[in-house]
Amino acid sequence: MDVFDHPYLSGLFGDPELAVLWSAKAQVAHMLAFESAFSRAMGAAGRFDRHLAAQAATHIDQLALDPTTLRGGCARDGLPVPALVAALKADAGDTAAAIHAGATSQDVMDTALALTLQGTTTLLDARLRALNDGLSALSDRDGGADLMGRTRMQAALPITVADRVRIWRMPLIDHRARLDLARAQTERLSLAGPVGTGDFADVAADMAQALGLTTAQPWHTDRSGIVAYGNLLALMTGSIGKIGQDIALMAQQGIGAVSISGGGGSSAMAHKQNPVLAELLVTLARYNAGQAGVLQQAMVHEQERSGAAWALEWMVLPQMAQTTGRALTAAIALVGDIKRMGDAQT
Amino acid sequence: MDVFDHPYLSGLFGDPELAVLWSAKAQVAHMLAFESAFSRAMGAAGRFDRHLAAQAATHIDQLALDPTTLRGGCARDGLPVPALVAALKADAGDTAAAIHAGATSQDVMDTALALTLQGTTTLLDARLRALNDGLSALSDRDGGADLMGRTRMQAALPITVADRVRIWRMPLIDHRARLDLARAQTERLSLAGPVGTGDFADVAADMAQALGLTTAQPWHTDRSGIVAYGNLLALMTGSIGKIGQDIALMAQQGIGAVSISGGGGSSAMAHKQNPVLAELLVTLARYNAGQAGVLQQAMVHEQERSGAAWALEWMVLPQMAQTTGRALTAAIALVGDIKRMGDAQT
Amino acid sequence: MDVFDHPYLSGLFGDPELAVLWSAKAQVAHMLAFESAFSRAMGAAGRFDRHLAAQAATHIDQLALDPTTLRGGCARDGLPVPALVAALKADAGDTAAAIHAGATSQDVMDTALALTLQGTTTLLDARLRALNDGLSALSDRDGGADLMGRTRMQAALPITVADRVRIWRMPLIDHRARLDLARAQTERLSLAGPVGTGDFADVAADMAQALGLTTAQPWHTDRSGIVAYGNLLALMTGSIGKIGQDIALMAQQGIGAVSISGGGGSSAMAHKQNPVLAELLVTLARYNAGQAGVLQQAMVHEQERSGAAWALEWMVLPQMAQTTGRALTAAIALVGDIKRMGDAQT
Amino acid sequence: MDVFDHPYLSGLFGDPELAVLWSAKAQVAHMLAFESAFSRAMGAAGRFDRHLAAQAATHIDQLALDPTTLRGGCARDGLPVPALVAALKADAGDTAAAIHAGATSQDVMDTALALTLQGTTTLLDARLRALNDGLSALSDRDGGADLMGRTRMQAALPITVADRVRIWRMPLIDHRARLDLARAQTERLSLAGPVGTGDFADVAADMAQALGLTTAQPWHTDRSGIVAYGNLLALMTGSIGKIGQDIALMAQQGIGAVSISGGGGSSAMAHKQNPVLAELLVTLARYNAGQAGVLQQAMVHEQERSGAAWALEWMVLPQMAQTTGRALTAAIALVGDIKRMGDAQT
């Protein structure tokens, strides 16, 4: 039970849009999309019987598969695909011959992941823009206000609110460009077969187009695109965490350089207004920073497929994505809650 | 949606017993146990009206609180306790005066965590013993068999199965002793009040006894007991990961030093028997190793309470506990699945 | 005393070329290059007296500054620049007025770092090409040999040496492209003044050209370029670590899919030939993977300068760079030592 | 070139006492101590010729071995011991037969590490006591002063300086107890032979006594004692980092709850007094926190010896120890520099 889906902690940590995107239901839908497109493309290429292939694809498209039915197979096989394929074939009769043959579990799951990352990138990009817009509006409103510039936790020289907001925004713009580049190394079809040597030159372009992905050389054991994506997530939460840390510091009594509406209450001290979202941004930054270091360990992916290294990605990447998504919604909300930024006039 | 509660990945990663222990329902029950014991003890000490306090405790004991009702409050306040206290008082009438007054959110949540860790320790200890027993039986059966000792991935000198199993068991025994010591630094009442200065000398012993915990000096910002517990979890999964890595290496064709029943199937290669559980142990070890480094960041817990550092614990520790629990059940199952260990006779 | 400069461990871990680049002597030279270019450009812009500025620059260029003389100042100030500036001004007489005024410590050190990263990138890029060439030659020679494809530590289906080498090479090519992109976000002049608001529009282009860097908006607290560079280092060592892990697995007796000349000796077993470099690649990958997660913590860089977060970079990034450099030289050597790759004929 | 031995950064990060203890020279001395004690004990047990063994031990005791001479051997063998043993035997004539035979490299290096950790523990313990004394004196002097208790970065309720100092001290006292327990799992002779099966029952007690260590079951691949030690180091720097963070926050203008003598200067702002040591404590805490997560990865130590996992310890543990040592000296100095703690009277 992680904090993102937790009955009450999700109030603080949850990101409903990303939760849908990373849900088991969405993963199954993505895996079925792979299998359907695979049958269709193999049929079109004449590698499956065209008629059976069309039937198979339709069969797959119409299948309503409850994710929990894959649980037992996943326990046995270490991944859900054998059970999924068995379910596809169960009532398929002759069309079973035109299902999955030649592909492998990793093709299915890595392609499903590519689709999830595509949706994630789109969402995060839109939120980066929204956060950037919110900061721009803040700067438009309060940018001229004085703010004591502080270095090494000490008052240094006067700056303006605009100065500080400018450098908050700077990495966000860069992150959008980084996300754009990340598309090329993540939104790729995986189609390599059991040991990465399958020849699908006649099939890949069709499939990729059907799925909205690009084709690529088999990349099954080269996890650098995925891990680089995780790194980028941590960069984003890091930049946002800096904003949160700055706001929490500004909100201190005695500093008073920001006024926020809607702070959190205390069970013991009714007078308090806690900068809950600002602190949350720091938490999320520190979490993702560390997770990036864990995900990097998955790069040592031995031979033609590592069960151990691959499964480590499953434990880490979904949480990193949801952390990033929540950091963005929380930052957008927090910036919107700022009633005044700048040193109080004295 | 983490791997532990995931509709199908939980088949591989899930630990039903630990999932119950770390569920929101159990946390709420533990928080209510705190509040009930607090009202009772404050009444007994004459700090709450005795009659009201008894009524309040009964009221709390009988409350059925749906964890999801705390979601909105948690979003607002950054933690569930203000909403929980409000729920306790909602229908309490006069007895509301004998509820929570003088305590603080962190007292409630840290004490609830202490109870969860108590249950976790008991479970893990029993499983360590079971794994140790399983390894002992393995050594009894196959210990005399030859095994090529391997250092730096190279054949070195002959050893026996008993030799290798001995050093697998060695840390497990030490971990049980470490768990015993960990009880003293985790199974403690937290009762310090809003800024850690509350005087509850007349109340703490009663409460601790009621809850099955010990009393302690206020430790609200000293997270070393909790982080040390996380470290111990990572040590456990590390030791178990070594067993998994060894078994995965022994299971290679060409080495053939172990034969395992029930290996996982492949969607593409019907002839394969994958050492799924052995690989899983490595995954879990690498995950927890990294998480320990994230949890350690929570030690920098500023002033009288850090919302940022504290919430980082919530994101990491439950997953570490479940990882450890699953490593133990998987290791117990894997050892039980070993049909033969030792170099094949040639 | 880290492993890179250690009297004997440097035999295994050391990278003499990168050690020079990251030496204190080189850092001081880079800091002096900043100060000299700054005086000159400020003079050219008429912001320093032109004559004094030219004298100051010449004075700085001719200065031989022993890095150890900055030790006391660094202890006192937390960074070496105040002592460095004092040393520059010590014998400068009137020209002291044309030294450093308007710049700040972070400008000096971040620009010096940019120069170090520039040299590092050039070296790593050349080595990536050399490693890629070595692998290409290996594939040319042994590519046709049979190799059992292995997934989840189990024999799967036959592949060829060329198949495995192809996917070893794939990320290396991508990393070269990534390094190219990284130049834009690291080889930048830092010139922002004490709190990041200095206006150096008339100076920056001159300085940047003199130093071989580009100009950029003040980026003093946006550490994403530097942290992204560290992430890339970890990606590189990860990809190389996978090669090392594969070779160590192939070198096992019983597998025998690679034969390496010059393996390491044992103090106890004269018959052994240990795949020392292959194991080293795994060590370096796991080290850098974790360090990336530590460096990411430096993103939470509060206000206009964080002494705490900034100094964390100094503890981590130089080691990451040297780890990467050594991974490349070790991989190049290891690939060159491969006498035969492919399953032994039986 | 790490920050601990760096020509100028060592002014900030260096710890001369720990640097000596972790120097190559000390490691070589500890390895020679092992070899000398081994020859002597094997002679006493009649397993080496008594006369030759005595000569060998004397020969070893008198040897002046320049660590750099082991560099080439370390490059070749992946560790320094084969070259060290060769150097011991080079001029030894007949006595060579009474040197090292039956032991293995890991015995030598792990025992040398045990001796280094013994010295480290003694130093750290003394410093924990000194820091605790310094805090006690601070509390004696300023404990009665008012301090605004702050939770979630917000003013909460008034406390006293004594209240805050009490919880700073609490973990330090616990860490001393933890260090005491750590002795048992680190100050152990390693004597297991090439694959951990050597029988040295007649030798170990003698050797252990000579070296000031205890005997233990062979623990060569059970790294839990060493990794647990690293965890404890991170706990210590974490607790100290909390002190540093609190002081840096108190030192802010506008808060003004602490006055420190000897703050660091700025190259640009003569008026500033930076809380350099307070920030350093945070840096060191975050560094060690992350390193603990890296060291934990070394638990997956495959088979009878992992070159990869073992070498990871060499890259991480010495830095963790020096980080901890420096955190303690810096904290002691910082606490001594506090001229006044408590909210300014208004």
PDB file of N, CA and C in Angstrom, chain B residues 34-98:
ATOM      1  N   PHE B  34      -4.247   4.310  20.532  1.00  0.00           N
ATOM      2  CA  PHE B  34      -3.538   5.377  21.240  1.00  0.00           C
ATOM      3  C   PHE B  34      -4.530   6.298  21.927  1.00  0.00           C
ATOM      4  N   GLU B  35      -5.499   6.773  21.178  1.00  0.00           N
ATOM      5  CA  GLU B  35      -6.426   7.768  21.732  1.00  0.00           C
ATOM      6  C   GLU B  35      -7.222   7.199  22.903  1.00  0.00           C
ATOM      7  N   SER B  36      -7.613   5.962  22.757  1.00  0.00           N
ATOM      8  CA  SER B  36      -8.375   5.326  23.839  1.00  0.00           C
ATOM      9  C   SER B  36      -7.515   5.189  25.091  1.00  0.00           C
ATOM     10  N   ALA B  37      -6.309   4.695  24.895  1.00  0.00           N
ATOM     11  CA  ALA B  37      -5.416   4.534  26.052  1.00  0.00           C
ATOM     12  C   ALA B  37      -5.063   5.887  26.661  1.00  0.00           C
ATOM     13  N   PHE B  38      -4.954   6.888  25.819  1.00  0.00           N
ATOM     14  CA  PHE B  38      -4.621   8.222  26.308  1.00  0.00           C
ATOM     15  C   PHE B  38      -5.752   8.769  27.176  1.00  0.00           C
ATOM     16  N   SER B  39      -6.969   8.687  26.671  1.00  0.00           N
ATOM     17  CA  SER B  39      -8.100   9.172  27.467  1.00  0.00           C
ATOM     18  C   SER B  39      -8.159   8.439  28.806  1.00  0.00           C
ATOM     19  N   ARG B  40      -8.007   7.144  28.750  1.00  0.00           N
ATOM     20  CA  ARG B  40      -8.107   6.332  29.962  1.00  0.00           C
ATOM     21  C   ARG B  40      -7.018   6.711  30.965  1.00  0.00           C
ATOM     22  N   ALA B  41      -5.791   6.813  30.454  1.00  0.00           N
ATOM     23  CA  ALA B  41      -4.672   7.106  31.362  1.00  0.00           C
ATOM     24  C   ALA B  41      -4.760   8.528  31.905  1.00  0.00           C
ATOM     25  N   MET B  42      -5.191   9.460  31.077  1.00  0.00           N
ATOM     26  CA  MET B  42      -5.350  10.834  31.553  1.00  0.00           C
ATOM     27  C   MET B  42      -6.458  10.904  32.604  1.00  0.00           C
ATOM     28  N   GLY B  43      -7.487  10.083  32.407  1.00  0.00           N
ATOM     29  CA  GLY B  43      -8.536  10.017  33.414  1.00  0.00           C
ATOM     30  C   GLY B  43      -8.014   9.429  34.715  1.00  0.00           C
ATOM     31  N   ALA B  44      -7.281   8.339  34.590  1.00  0.00           N
ATOM     32  CA  ALA B  44      -6.749   7.678  35.784  1.00  0.00           C
ATOM     33  C   ALA B  44      -5.829   8.601  36.565  1.00  0.00           C
ATOM     34  N   ALA B  45      -5.118   9.471  35.838  1.00  0.00           N
ATOM     35  CA  ALA B  45      -4.197  10.403  36.501  1.00  0.00           C
ATOM     36  C   ALA B  45      -4.916  11.641  37.014  1.00  0.00           C
ATOM     37  N   GLY B  46      -6.214  11.705  36.745  1.00  0.00           N
ATOM     38  CA  GLY B  46      -6.964  12.864  37.205  1.00  0.00           C
ATOM     39  C   GLY B  46      -6.770  14.114  36.362  1.00  0.00           C
ATOM     40  N   ARG B  47      -6.156  13.943  35.209  1.00  0.00           N
ATOM     41  CA  ARG B  47      -5.944  15.113  34.356  1.00  0.00           C
ATOM     42  C   ARG B  47      -7.129  15.344  33.424  1.00  0.00           C
ATOM     43  N   PHE B  48      -7.861  14.306  33.129  1.00  0.00           N
ATOM     44  CA  PHE B  48      -9.197  14.443  32.531  1.00  0.00           C
ATOM     45  C   PHE B  48     -10.187  14.022  33.620  1.00  0.00           C
ATOM     46  N   ASP B  49     -11.361  14.533  33.526  1.00  0.00           N
ATOM     47  CA  ASP B  49     -12.422  14.051  34.402  1.00  0.00           C
ATOM     48  C   ASP B  49     -12.546  12.540  34.213  1.00  0.00           C
ATOM     49  N   ARG B  50     -12.497  11.796  35.334  1.00  0.00           N
ATOM     50  CA  ARG B  50     -12.443  10.343  35.255  1.00  0.00           C
ATOM     51  C   ARG B  50     -13.640   9.756  34.513  1.00  0.00           C
ATOM     52  N   HIS B  51     -14.763  10.284  34.809  1.00  0.00           N
ATOM     53  CA  HIS B  51     -15.983   9.752  34.222  1.00  0.00           C
ATOM     54  C   HIS B  51     -16.020  10.003  32.719  1.00  0.00           C
ATOM     55  N   LEU B  52     -15.735  11.260  32.359  1.00  0.00           N
ATOM     56  CA  LEU B  52     -15.715  11.601  30.929  1.00  0.00           C
ATOM     57  C   LEU B  52     -14.657  10.792  30.205  1.00  0.00           C
ATOM     58  N   ALA B  53     -13.522  10.637  30.855  1.00  0.00           N
ATOM     59  CA  ALA B  53     -12.421   9.917  30.219  1.00  0.00           C
ATOM     60  C   ALA B  53     -12.807   8.468  29.937  1.00  0.00           C
ATOM     61  N   ALA B  54     -13.475   7.856  30.871  1.00  0.00           N
ATOM     62  CA  ALA B  54     -13.906   6.469  30.671  1.00  0.00           C
ATOM     63  C   ALA B  54     -14.908   6.387  29.526  1.00  0.00           C
ATOM     64  N   GLN B  55     -15.825   7.354  29.514  1.00  0.00           N
ATOM     65  CA  GLN B  55     -16.793   7.405  28.413  1.00  0.00           C
ATOM     66  C   GLN B  55     -16.094   7.618  27.077  1.00  0.00           C
ATOM     67  N   ALA B  56     -15.119   8.521  27.079  1.00  0.00           N
ATOM     68  CA  ALA B  56     -14.402   8.816  25.840  1.00  0.00           C
ATOM     69  C   ALA B  56     -13.699   7.563  25.331  1.00  0.00           C
ATOM     70  N   ALA B  57     -13.037   6.861  26.230  1.00  0.00           N
ATOM     71  CA  ALA B  57     -12.302   5.664  25.815  1.00  0.00           C
ATOM     72  C   ALA B  57     -13.253   4.630  25.239  1.00  0.00           C
ATOM     73  N   THR B  58     -14.364   4.455  25.878  1.00  0.00           N
ATOM     74  CA  THR B  58     -15.363   3.508  25.384  1.00  0.00           C
ATOM     75  C   THR B  58     -15.881   3.943  24.016  1.00  0.00           C
ATOM     76  N   HIS B  59     -16.160   5.223  23.925  1.00  0.00           N
ATOM     77  CA  HIS B  59     -16.603   5.799  22.652  1.00  0.00           C
ATOM     78  C   HIS B  59     -15.585   5.496  21.540  1.00  0.00           C
ATOM     79  N   ILE B  60     -14.330   5.708  21.830  1.00  0.00           N
ATOM     80  CA  ILE B  60     -13.273   5.487  20.833  1.00  0.00           C
ATOM     81  C   ILE B  60     -13.179   3.999  20.498  1.00  0.00           C
ATOM     82  N   ASP B  61     -13.246   3.164  21.535  1.00  0.00           N
ATOM     83  CA  ASP B  61     -13.119   1.723  21.307  1.00  0.00           C
ATOM     84  C   ASP B  61     -14.220   1.209  20.387  1.00  0.00           C
ATOM     85  N   GLN B  62     -15.379   1.843  20.464  1.00  0.00           N
ATOM     86  CA  GLN B  62     -16.525   1.335  19.705  1.00  0.00           C
ATOM     87  C   GLN B  62     -16.667   1.957  18.326  1.00  0.00           C
ATOM     88  N   LEU B  63     -15.805   2.938  18.070  1.00  0.00           N
ATOM     89  CA  LEU B  63     -15.924   3.654  16.809  1.00  0.00           C
ATOM     90  C   LEU B  63     -15.466   2.797  15.632  1.00  0.00           C
ATOM     91  N   ALA B  64     -16.275   2.786  14.594  1.00  0.00           N
ATOM     92  CA  ALA B  64     -15.846   2.142  13.345  1.00  0.00           C
ATOM     93  C   ALA B  64     -15.536   3.268  12.367  1.00  0.00           C
ATOM     94  N   LEU B  65     -14.269   3.465  12.125  1.00  0.00           N
ATOM     95  CA  LEU B  65     -13.873   4.627  11.334  1.00  0.00           C
ATOM     96  C   LEU B  65     -13.343   4.164   9.985  1.00  0.00           C
ATOM     97  N   ASP B  66     -14.006   4.568   8.964  1.00  0.00           N
ATOM     98  CA  ASP B  66     -13.560   4.227   7.603  1.00  0.00           C
ATOM     99  C   ASP B  66     -12.344   5.093   7.249  1.00  0.00           C
ATOM    100  N   PRO B  67     -11.219   4.454   6.977  1.00  0.00           N
ATOM    101  CA  PRO B  67      -9.998   5.244   6.713  1.00  0.00           C
ATOM    102  C   PRO B  67     -10.178   6.280   5.614  1.00  0.00           C
ATOM    103  N   THR B  68     -11.010   5.985   4.636  1.00  0.00           N
ATOM    104  CA  THR B  68     -11.122   6.930   3.516  1.00  0.00           C
ATOM    105  C   THR B  68     -11.743   8.261   3.940  1.00  0.00           C
ATOM    106  N   THR B  69     -12.454   8.253   5.070  1.00  0.00           N
ATOM    107  CA  THR B  69     -13.043   9.524   5.520  1.00  0.00           C
ATOM    108  C   THR B  69     -11.978  10.515   5.983  1.00  0.00           C
ATOM    109  N   LEU B  70     -10.760  10.024   6.185  1.00  0.00           N
ATOM    110  CA  LEU B  70      -9.677  10.921   6.634  1.00  0.00           C
ATOM    111  C   LEU B  70      -8.936  11.546   5.466  1.00  0.00           C
ATOM    112  N   ARG B  71      -9.330  11.173   4.260  1.00  0.00           N
ATOM    113  CA  ARG B  71      -8.574  11.582   3.079  1.00  0.00           C
ATOM    114  C   ARG B  71      -8.562  13.109   2.898  1.00  0.00           C
ATOM    115  N   GLY B  72      -9.717  13.701   3.010  1.00  0.00           N
ATOM    116  CA  GLY B  72      -9.774  15.146   2.811  1.00  0.00           C
ATOM    117  C   GLY B  72      -8.980  15.904   3.851  1.00  0.00           C
ATOM    118  N   GLY B  73      -9.092  15.455   5.092  1.00  0.00           N
ATOM    119  CA  GLY B  73      -8.332  16.115   6.150  1.00  0.00           C
ATOM    120  C   GLY B  73      -6.842  15.958   5.939  1.00  0.00           C
ATOM    121  N   CYS B  74      -6.469  14.793   5.480  1.00  0.00           N
ATOM    122  CA  CYS B  74      -5.048  14.528   5.242  1.00  0.00           C
ATOM    123  C   CYS B  74      -4.527  15.437   4.132  1.00  0.00           C
ATOM    124  N   ALA B  75      -5.348  15.640   3.127  1.00  0.00           N
ATOM    125  CA  ALA B  75      -4.957  16.553   2.041  1.00  0.00           C
ATOM    126  C   ALA B  75      -4.759  17.965   2.569  1.00  0.00           C
ATOM    127  N   ARG B  76      -5.604  18.362   3.473  1.00  0.00           N
ATOM    128  CA  ARG B  76      -5.566  19.736   3.986  1.00  0.00           C
ATOM    129  C   ARG B  76      -4.431  19.926   4.999  1.00  0.00           C
ATOM    130  N   ASP B  77      -4.318  18.970   5.909  1.00  0.00           N
ATOM    131  CA  ASP B  77      -3.430  19.165   7.054  1.00  0.00           C
ATOM    132  C   ASP B  77      -2.069  18.496   6.877  1.00  0.00           C
ATOM    133  N   GLY B  78      -1.959  17.669   5.872  1.00  0.00           N
ATOM    134  CA  GLY B  78      -0.684  16.999   5.642  1.00  0.00           C
ATOM    135  C   GLY B  78      -0.498  15.755   6.464  1.00  0.00           C
ATOM    136  N   LEU B  79      -1.494  15.419   7.251  1.00  0.00           N
ATOM    137  CA  LEU B  79      -1.467  14.187   8.039  1.00  0.00           C
ATOM    138  C   LEU B  79      -2.882  13.916   8.537  1.00  0.00           C
ATOM    139  N   PRO B  80      -3.189  12.693   8.918  1.00  0.00           N
ATOM    140  CA  PRO B  80      -4.593  12.340   9.142  1.00  0.00           C
ATOM    141  C   PRO B  80      -5.136  12.671  10.521  1.00  0.00           C
ATOM    142  N   VAL B  81      -4.306  13.087  11.439  1.00  0.00           N
ATOM    143  CA  VAL B  81      -4.735  13.119  12.835  1.00  0.00           C
ATOM    144  C   VAL B  81      -5.758  14.213  13.139  1.00  0.00           C
ATOM    145  N   PRO B  82      -5.587  15.422  12.650  1.00  0.00           N
ATOM    146  CA  PRO B  82      -6.650  16.404  12.950  1.00  0.00           C
ATOM    147  C   PRO B  82      -8.032  15.909  12.527  1.00  0.00           C
ATOM    148  N   ALA B  83      -8.126  15.310  11.346  1.00  0.00           N
ATOM    149  CA  ALA B  83      -9.429  14.791  10.911  1.00  0.00           C
ATOM    150  C   ALA B  83      -9.885  13.633  11.785  1.00  0.00           C
ATOM    151  N   LEU B  84      -8.954  12.805  12.198  1.00  0.00           N
ATOM    152  CA  LEU B  84      -9.306  11.685  13.069  1.00  0.00           C
ATOM    153  C   LEU B  84      -9.823  12.196  14.406  1.00  0.00           C
ATOM    154  N   VAL B  85      -9.153  13.161  14.967  1.00  0.00           N
ATOM    155  CA  VAL B  85      -9.586  13.705  16.252  1.00  0.00           C
ATOM    156  C   VAL B  85     -10.961  14.370  16.096  1.00  0.00           C
ATOM    157  N   ALA B  86     -11.122  15.065  14.994  1.00  0.00           N
ATOM    158  CA  ALA B  86     -12.437  15.680  14.750  1.00  0.00           C
ATOM    159  C   ALA B  86     -13.525  14.618  14.664  1.00  0.00           C
ATOM    160  N   ALA B  87     -13.215  13.498  14.032  1.00  0.00           N
ATOM    161  CA  ALA B  87     -14.195  12.407  13.933  1.00  0.00           C
ATOM    162  C   ALA B  87     -14.501  11.827  15.304  1.00  0.00           C
ATOM    163  N   LEU B  88     -13.467  11.730  16.140  1.00  0.00           N
ATOM    164  CA  LEU B  88     -13.685  11.195  17.485  1.00  0.00           C
ATOM    165  C   LEU B  88     -14.600  12.099  18.300  1.00  0.00           C
ATOM    166  N   LYS B  89     -14.443  13.379  18.086  1.00  0.00           N
ATOM    167  CA  LYS B  89     -15.189  14.337  18.892  1.00  0.00           C
ATOM    168  C   LYS B  89     -16.574  14.635  18.326  1.00  0.00           C
ATOM    169  N   ALA B  90     -16.776  14.248  17.073  1.00  0.00           N
ATOM    170  CA  ALA B  90     -17.979  14.703  16.363  1.00  0.00           C
ATOM    171  C   ALA B  90     -19.263  14.387  17.124  1.00  0.00           C
ATOM    172  N   ASP B  91     -19.377  13.152  17.558  1.00  0.00           N
ATOM    173  CA  ASP B  91     -20.606  12.755  18.252  1.00  0.00           C
ATOM    174  C   ASP B  91     -20.359  12.569  19.743  1.00  0.00           C
ATOM    175  N   ALA B  92     -19.287  13.144  20.223  1.00  0.00           N
ATOM    176  CA  ALA B  92     -18.864  12.795  21.581  1.00  0.00           C
ATOM    177  C   ALA B  92     -19.487  13.664  22.656  1.00  0.00           C
ATOM    178  N   GLY B  93     -20.103  14.766  22.255  1.00  0.00           N
ATOM    179  CA  GLY B  93     -20.706  15.625  23.266  1.00  0.00           C
ATOM    180  C   GLY B  93     -19.678  16.065  24.288  1.00  0.00           C
ATOM    181  N   ASP B  94     -20.040  15.969  25.566  1.00  0.00           N
ATOM    182  CA  ASP B  94     -19.158  16.423  26.640  1.00  0.00           C
ATOM    183  C   ASP B  94     -17.853  15.654  26.716  1.00  0.00           C
ATOM    184  N   THR B  95     -17.907  14.423  26.286  1.00  0.00           N
ATOM    185  CA  THR B  95     -16.694  13.616  26.436  1.00  0.00           C
ATOM    186  C   THR B  95     -15.585  14.126  25.528  1.00  0.00           C
ATOM    187  N   ALA B  96     -15.917  14.984  24.568  1.00  0.00           N
ATOM    188  CA  ALA B  96     -14.887  15.531  23.679  1.00  0.00           C
ATOM    189  C   ALA B  96     -13.760  16.182  24.466  1.00  0.00           C
ATOM    190  N   ALA B  97     -14.092  16.711  25.625  1.00  0.00           N
ATOM    191  CA  ALA B  97     -13.062  17.359  26.437  1.00  0.00           C
ATOM    192  C   ALA B  97     -12.014  16.373  26.941  1.00  0.00           C
ATOM    193  N   ALA B  98     -12.346  15.108  26.917  1.00  0.00           N
ATOM    194  CA  ALA B  98     -11.427  14.080  27.423  1.00  0.00           C
ATOM    195  C   ALA B  98     -10.772  13.301  26.286  1.00  0.00           C
TER     196      ALA B  98
END
